[in-house]
C-alpha cells in the first residue's frame, strides 16, 4: 500500500531534516506522493482541511509529517510497513528535557510487532493513518464547516471540560471510531529546534 506524505506548514519553511527525508522517501516503492498546505496560522484547522483534500486522492494511506521533523527514508518505510490503521513514530519535544510526545502507554502489542504498542494519545508530527481509519472517524458526530470539511483535529475544550491539543483530539476521535492508536517505539525521528532533538 502506497503512502502519501501530508504536511501543514504555518509559513512554508521546511527544516533541512524534513527536506532530506522527503527527497529520500520519493525513491521508495511505498511513496505515494506529497500534499501540503502552507500559510495556515491555525494548524488544527489546516490539518483538517488538508485531510479533506487528501481523502479525494486515489490513495489509501497518509503519513503526517510536521515541517520541523527530521527523518530518513528508512523511517518512512519503517512506519509504512506497520499493518495498523493509526501508528506514530517516537519523537520528543524541542527542549533539553526531551519529554516524549505521547501520553499514557497502554502497552498492548500489535501481533507480530513487539515494538509497536498502544498509547492513549500521540503527537501527529509523524503519524500514519489509513483511509479505513479516516472513514470510520468521519462517521462520528464531529464539527463540520459549511459541509465542506470535517474537523478531525477538533482541539479545544471537550464536553468533559478537559482541553485537548489537535494531536490528542485526533487520537481521541480515532479511539472513539474503533481504531487503536499505536506507537512504534523503534521508529525514532528528530525534532528541529535549537538543535535536532532525538528520543
PDB file of C-alpha atoms in Angstrom:
ATOM      1  CA  UNK A   1       0.000   0.000   0.000  1.00  0.00           C
ATOM      2  CA  UNK A   2       1.437   3.363  -1.008  1.00  0.00           C
ATOM      3  CA  UNK A   3       1.522   6.218   1.495  1.00  0.00           C
ATOM      4  CA  UNK A   4       1.275   9.936   0.736  1.00  0.00           C
ATOM      5  CA  UNK A   5       3.123  12.420   2.943  1.00  0.00           C
ATOM      6  CA  UNK A   6       0.968  15.253   4.306  1.00  0.00           C
ATOM      7  CA  UNK A   7       2.334  18.463   5.820  1.00  0.00           C
ATOM      8  CA  UNK A   8       0.609  21.570   7.108  1.00  0.00           C
ATOM      9  CA  UNK A   9       3.048  24.471   7.491  1.00  0.00           C
ATOM     10  CA  UNK A  10       2.414  27.869   9.046  1.00  0.00           C
ATOM     11  CA  UNK A  11       4.964  29.721   6.931  1.00  0.00           C
ATOM     12  CA  UNK A  12       6.115  27.367   4.179  1.00  0.00           C
ATOM     13  CA  UNK A  13       9.546  26.841   5.728  1.00  0.00           C
ATOM     14  CA  UNK A  14      10.764  23.250   5.990  1.00  0.00           C
ATOM     15  CA  UNK A  15      13.678  22.077   8.116  1.00  0.00           C
ATOM     16  CA  UNK A  16      16.687  20.524   6.403  1.00  0.00           C
ATOM     17  CA  UNK A  17      15.966  17.172   8.072  1.00  0.00           C
ATOM     18  CA  UNK A  18      12.432  17.246   6.700  1.00  0.00           C
ATOM     19  CA  UNK A  19      13.559  18.082   3.158  1.00  0.00           C
ATOM     20  CA  UNK A  20      16.199  15.341   3.192  1.00  0.00           C
ATOM     21  CA  UNK A  21      13.656  12.792   4.389  1.00  0.00           C
ATOM     22  CA  UNK A  22      11.098  13.817   1.798  1.00  0.00           C
ATOM     23  CA  UNK A  23      13.592  13.621  -1.074  1.00  0.00           C
ATOM     24  CA  UNK A  24      14.884  10.229   0.073  1.00  0.00           C
ATOM     25  CA  UNK A  25      11.362   8.857   0.544  1.00  0.00           C
ATOM     26  CA  UNK A  26      10.425   9.744  -3.027  1.00  0.00           C
ATOM     27  CA  UNK A  27      12.585   6.838  -4.218  1.00  0.00           C
ATOM     28  CA  UNK A  28      10.709   4.329  -2.058  1.00  0.00           C
ATOM     29  CA  UNK A  29       8.240   1.970  -3.751  1.00  0.00           C
ATOM     30  CA  UNK A  30       5.923   2.830  -0.831  1.00  0.00           C
ATOM     31  CA  UNK A  31       5.884   6.554  -1.653  1.00  0.00           C
ATOM     32  CA  UNK A  32       2.521   7.769  -2.905  1.00  0.00           C
ATOM     33  CA  UNK A  33       3.105  11.495  -3.290  1.00  0.00           C
ATOM     34  CA  UNK A  34       3.280  14.716  -1.293  1.00  0.00           C
ATOM     35  CA  UNK A  35       0.422  17.016  -0.376  1.00  0.00           C
ATOM     36  CA  UNK A  36       0.886  20.180   1.646  1.00  0.00           C
ATOM     37  CA  UNK A  37      -0.841  23.287   2.907  1.00  0.00           C
ATOM     38  CA  UNK A  38       1.104  26.445   3.618  1.00  0.00           C
ATOM     39  CA  UNK A  39       0.393  29.864   5.174  1.00  0.00           C
ATOM     40  CA  UNK A  40      -2.076  28.396   7.655  1.00  0.00           C
ATOM     41  CA  UNK A  41      -1.921  30.032  11.082  1.00  0.00           C
ATOM     42  CA  UNK A  42      -4.290  27.542  12.727  1.00  0.00           C
ATOM     43  CA  UNK A  43      -2.638  24.126  12.425  1.00  0.00           C
ATOM     44  CA  UNK A  44      -5.700  22.237  13.692  1.00  0.00           C
ATOM     45  CA  UNK A  45      -7.862  23.840  11.008  1.00  0.00           C
ATOM     46  CA  UNK A  46      -5.160  23.367   8.376  1.00  0.00           C
ATOM     47  CA  UNK A  47      -4.747  19.684   9.114  1.00  0.00           C
ATOM     48  CA  UNK A  48      -8.479  19.056   8.896  1.00  0.00           C
ATOM     49  CA  UNK A  49      -8.738  20.959   5.596  1.00  0.00           C
ATOM     50  CA  UNK A  50      -5.703  19.136   4.203  1.00  0.00           C
ATOM     51  CA  UNK A  51      -7.177  15.776   5.259  1.00  0.00           C
ATOM     52  CA  UNK A  52     -10.312  16.686   3.298  1.00  0.00           C
ATOM     53  CA  UNK A  53      -8.157  17.211   0.187  1.00  0.00           C
ATOM     54  CA  UNK A  54      -6.178  14.033   0.881  1.00  0.00           C
ATOM     55  CA  UNK A  55      -9.301  11.898   1.035  1.00  0.00           C
ATOM     56  CA  UNK A  56     -10.081  12.958  -2.545  1.00  0.00           C
ATOM     57  CA  UNK A  57      -6.783  11.435  -3.705  1.00  0.00           C
ATOM     58  CA  UNK A  58      -6.720   7.872  -5.105  1.00  0.00           C
ATOM     59  CA  UNK A  59      -4.649   6.532  -2.219  1.00  0.00           C
ATOM     60  CA  UNK A  60      -5.374   4.596   0.962  1.00  0.00           C
ATOM     61  CA  UNK A  61      -2.772   5.772   3.495  1.00  0.00           C
ATOM     62  CA  UNK A  62      -1.165   9.035   4.555  1.00  0.00           C
ATOM     63  CA  UNK A  63       1.765   9.977   6.763  1.00  0.00           C
ATOM     64  CA  UNK A  64       1.522  13.267   8.615  1.00  0.00           C
ATOM     65  CA  UNK A  65       4.985  14.790   8.903  1.00  0.00           C
ATOM     66  CA  UNK A  66       5.494  18.172  10.580  1.00  0.00           C
ATOM     67  CA  UNK A  67       7.786  20.608   8.774  1.00  0.00           C
ATOM     68  CA  UNK A  68      10.261  20.503  11.696  1.00  0.00           C
ATOM     69  CA  UNK A  69      10.619  16.705  11.860  1.00  0.00           C
ATOM     70  CA  UNK A  70      13.951  15.208  10.771  1.00  0.00           C
ATOM     71  CA  UNK A  71      13.503  11.774   9.228  1.00  0.00           C
ATOM     72  CA  UNK A  72      15.014   9.436   6.663  1.00  0.00           C
ATOM     73  CA  UNK A  73      13.708   7.056   4.027  1.00  0.00           C
ATOM     74  CA  UNK A  74      14.284   4.223   6.496  1.00  0.00           C
ATOM     75  CA  UNK A  75      11.852   5.866   8.958  1.00  0.00           C
ATOM     76  CA  UNK A  76       9.285   6.351   6.195  1.00  0.00           C
ATOM     77  CA  UNK A  77       9.454   2.699   5.170  1.00  0.00           C
ATOM     78  CA  UNK A  78       9.573   1.533   8.781  1.00  0.00           C
ATOM     79  CA  UNK A  79       6.308   3.268   9.712  1.00  0.00           C
ATOM     80  CA  UNK A  80       4.643   2.399   6.391  1.00  0.00           C
ATOM     81  CA  UNK A  81       5.361  -1.296   6.926  1.00  0.00           C
ATOM     82  CA  UNK A  82       3.277  -1.500  10.112  1.00  0.00           C
ATOM     83  CA  UNK A  83      -0.109  -3.172   9.471  1.00  0.00           C
ATOM     84  CA  UNK A  84      -2.034  -0.771  11.706  1.00  0.00           C
ATOM     85  CA  UNK A  85      -4.562   1.928  10.829  1.00  0.00           C
ATOM     86  CA  UNK A  86      -3.112   4.586  13.150  1.00  0.00           C
ATOM     87  CA  UNK A  87       0.574   4.442  14.115  1.00  0.00           C
ATOM     88  CA  UNK A  88       3.112   7.093  15.026  1.00  0.00           C
ATOM     89  CA  UNK A  89       6.859   7.324  15.361  1.00  0.00           C
ATOM     90  CA  UNK A  90       8.672   8.289  18.544  1.00  0.00           C
ATOM     91  CA  UNK A  91       9.907  11.859  18.922  1.00  0.00           C
ATOM     92  CA  UNK A  92      10.425  14.378  21.704  1.00  0.00           C
ATOM     93  CA  UNK A  93       9.553  17.993  22.372  1.00  0.00           C
ATOM     94  CA  UNK A  94      12.052  20.657  21.330  1.00  0.00           C
ATOM     95  CA  UNK A  95      13.772  21.324  24.631  1.00  0.00           C
ATOM     96  CA  UNK A  96      16.509  19.901  26.821  1.00  0.00           C
ATOM     97  CA  UNK A  97      14.056  17.920  28.945  1.00  0.00           C
ATOM     98  CA  UNK A  98      13.329  15.744  25.914  1.00  0.00           C
ATOM     99  CA  UNK A  99       9.828  14.772  27.081  1.00  0.00           C
ATOM    100  CA  UNK A 100       8.269  12.273  24.706  1.00  0.00           C
ATOM    101  CA  UNK A 101       5.301  13.242  22.564  1.00  0.00           C
ATOM    102  CA  UNK A 102       2.771  10.646  23.660  1.00  0.00           C
ATOM    103  CA  UNK A 103       0.511  10.186  26.654  1.00  0.00           C
ATOM    104  CA  UNK A 104      -0.223   7.033  28.624  1.00  0.00           C
ATOM    105  CA  UNK A 105       1.490   3.960  27.266  1.00  0.00           C
ATOM    106  CA  UNK A 106      -1.205   1.272  27.258  1.00  0.00           C
ATOM    107  CA  UNK A 107       1.225  -1.419  26.165  1.00  0.00           C
ATOM    108  CA  UNK A 108      -0.894  -3.757  24.049  1.00  0.00           C
ATOM    109  CA  UNK A 109       1.444  -5.069  21.373  1.00  0.00           C
ATOM    110  CA  UNK A 110       0.476  -5.293  17.728  1.00  0.00           C
ATOM    111  CA  UNK A 111       0.561  -9.030  16.899  1.00  0.00           C
ATOM    112  CA  UNK A 112       3.899  -9.891  15.335  1.00  0.00           C
ATOM    113  CA  UNK A 113       5.351  -6.460  16.164  1.00  0.00           C
ATOM    114  CA  UNK A 114       6.736  -6.317  19.704  1.00  0.00           C
ATOM    115  CA  UNK A 115       7.997  -2.762  19.189  1.00  0.00           C
ATOM    116  CA  UNK A 116       4.544  -1.415  18.234  1.00  0.00           C
ATOM    117  CA  UNK A 117       2.327  -0.779  21.259  1.00  0.00           C
ATOM    118  CA  UNK A 118      -0.918   1.026  22.018  1.00  0.00           C
ATOM    119  CA  UNK A 119      -0.976   4.502  23.535  1.00  0.00           C
ATOM    120  CA  UNK A 120      -3.886   6.672  24.608  1.00  0.00           C
ATOM    121  CA  UNK A 121      -2.614   9.696  22.691  1.00  0.00           C
ATOM    122  CA  UNK A 122       0.351  10.533  20.492  1.00  0.00           C
ATOM    123  CA  UNK A 123       1.711  13.545  18.657  1.00  0.00           C
ATOM    124  CA  UNK A 124       0.754  13.641  14.993  1.00  0.00           C
ATOM    125  CA  UNK A 125       4.129  15.009  13.862  1.00  0.00           C
ATOM    126  CA  UNK A 126       4.991  11.616  12.342  1.00  0.00           C
ATOM    127  CA  UNK A 127       1.736   9.672  12.200  1.00  0.00           C
ATOM    128  CA  UNK A 128       0.474   7.256   9.557  1.00  0.00           C
ATOM    129  CA  UNK A 129      -3.256   6.783   9.099  1.00  0.00           C
ATOM    130  CA  UNK A 130      -5.261   4.699   6.643  1.00  0.00           C
ATOM    131  CA  UNK A 131      -8.394   5.519   4.669  1.00  0.00           C
ATOM    132  CA  UNK A 132     -10.192   2.840   6.708  1.00  0.00           C
ATOM    133  CA  UNK A 133      -9.471   4.782   9.906  1.00  0.00           C
ATOM    134  CA  UNK A 134     -10.482   8.116   8.379  1.00  0.00           C
ATOM    135  CA  UNK A 135     -13.746   6.768   7.012  1.00  0.00           C
ATOM    136  CA  UNK A 136     -14.561   5.320  10.424  1.00  0.00           C
ATOM    137  CA  UNK A 137     -13.753   8.670  12.034  1.00  0.00           C
ATOM    138  CA  UNK A 138     -15.961  10.504   9.545  1.00  0.00           C
ATOM    139  CA  UNK A 139     -18.929   8.570  10.918  1.00  0.00           C
ATOM    140  CA  UNK A 140     -18.538  10.335  14.290  1.00  0.00           C
ATOM    141  CA  UNK A 141     -20.511  13.447  15.132  1.00  0.00           C
ATOM    142  CA  UNK A 142     -17.565  15.786  14.535  1.00  0.00           C
ATOM    143  CA  UNK A 143     -17.824  19.523  13.787  1.00  0.00           C
ATOM    144  CA  UNK A 144     -18.198  20.394  10.110  1.00  0.00           C
ATOM    145  CA  UNK A 145     -17.527  23.689   8.388  1.00  0.00           C
ATOM    146  CA  UNK A 146     -20.345  24.567   5.999  1.00  0.00           C
ATOM    147  CA  UNK A 147     -20.494  20.900   4.986  1.00  0.00           C
ATOM    148  CA  UNK A 148     -17.130  21.402   3.265  1.00  0.00           C
ATOM    149  CA  UNK A 149     -14.726  19.680   5.631  1.00  0.00           C
ATOM    150  CA  UNK A 150     -14.821  17.694   8.869  1.00  0.00           C
ATOM    151  CA  UNK A 151     -12.805  18.967  11.821  1.00  0.00           C
ATOM    152  CA  UNK A 152     -10.905  15.744  12.549  1.00  0.00           C
ATOM    153  CA  UNK A 153      -8.406  17.706  14.677  1.00  0.00           C
ATOM    154  CA  UNK A 154     -11.083  19.466  16.781  1.00  0.00           C
ATOM    155  CA  UNK A 155      -8.856  20.805  19.527  1.00  0.00           C
ATOM    156  CA  UNK A 156     -10.063  22.876  22.455  1.00  0.00           C
ATOM    157  CA  UNK A 157     -12.268  22.327  25.471  1.00  0.00           C
ATOM    158  CA  UNK A 158     -14.039  18.986  25.223  1.00  0.00           C
ATOM    159  CA  UNK A 159     -17.503  18.083  26.530  1.00  0.00           C
ATOM    160  CA  UNK A 160     -15.955  16.669  29.713  1.00  0.00           C
ATOM    161  CA  UNK A 161     -14.255  20.004  30.439  1.00  0.00           C
ATOM    162  CA  UNK A 162     -10.726  18.898  29.519  1.00  0.00           C
ATOM    163  CA  UNK A 163      -8.574  20.672  26.933  1.00  0.00           C
ATOM    164  CA  UNK A 164      -7.046  18.635  24.118  1.00  0.00           C
ATOM    165  CA  UNK A 165      -4.444  19.685  21.561  1.00  0.00           C
ATOM    166  CA  UNK A 166      -5.219  18.910  17.935  1.00  0.00           C
ATOM    167  CA  UNK A 167      -2.951  15.837  18.158  1.00  0.00           C
ATOM    168  CA  UNK A 168      -4.665  14.351  21.173  1.00  0.00           C
ATOM    169  CA  UNK A 169      -8.140  15.285  19.889  1.00  0.00           C
ATOM    170  CA  UNK A 170      -7.378  13.338  16.700  1.00  0.00           C
ATOM    171  CA  UNK A 171      -6.345  10.312  18.781  1.00  0.00           C
ATOM    172  CA  UNK A 172      -9.493  10.573  20.883  1.00  0.00           C
ATOM    173  CA  UNK A 173     -11.528  10.525  17.676  1.00  0.00           C
ATOM    174  CA  UNK A 174      -9.571   7.539  16.369  1.00  0.00           C
ATOM    175  CA  UNK A 175     -10.256   5.509  19.503  1.00  0.00           C
ATOM    176  CA  UNK A 176     -13.916   6.572  19.521  1.00  0.00           C
ATOM    177  CA  UNK A 177     -14.352   5.351  15.946  1.00  0.00           C
ATOM    178  CA  UNK A 178     -12.824   1.937  16.664  1.00  0.00           C
ATOM    179  CA  UNK A 179      -9.210   2.425  15.591  1.00  0.00           C
ATOM    180  CA  UNK A 180      -6.429   1.593  18.016  1.00  0.00           C
ATOM    181  CA  UNK A 181      -3.624   4.154  18.279  1.00  0.00           C
ATOM    182  CA  UNK A 182      -0.123   2.692  18.174  1.00  0.00           C
ATOM    183  CA  UNK A 183       3.374   3.953  18.906  1.00  0.00           C
ATOM    184  CA  UNK A 184       6.316   2.441  17.019  1.00  0.00           C
ATOM    185  CA  UNK A 185       8.992   2.659  19.707  1.00  0.00           C
ATOM    186  CA  UNK A 186      11.707   1.658  17.243  1.00  0.00           C
ATOM    187  CA  UNK A 187      10.917   4.421  14.751  1.00  0.00           C
ATOM    188  CA  UNK A 188      12.783   7.362  16.312  1.00  0.00           C
ATOM    189  CA  UNK A 189      12.758  10.654  14.415  1.00  0.00           C
ATOM    190  CA  UNK A 190      14.306  14.033  15.182  1.00  0.00           C
ATOM    191  CA  UNK A 191      12.628  17.312  16.084  1.00  0.00           C
ATOM    192  CA  UNK A 192      14.290  20.516  14.850  1.00  0.00           C
ATOM    193  CA  UNK A 193      14.717  23.342  17.354  1.00  0.00           C
ATOM    194  CA  UNK A 194      17.885  24.944  18.702  1.00  0.00           C
ATOM    195  CA  UNK A 195      19.315  21.566  17.687  1.00  0.00           C
ATOM    196  CA  UNK A 196      17.840  18.336  16.378  1.00  0.00           C
ATOM    197  CA  UNK A 197      16.393  16.719  19.478  1.00  0.00           C
ATOM    198  CA  UNK A 198      16.289  12.921  19.417  1.00  0.00           C
ATOM    199  CA  UNK A 199      14.494  10.427  21.667  1.00  0.00           C
TER     200      UNK A 199
END
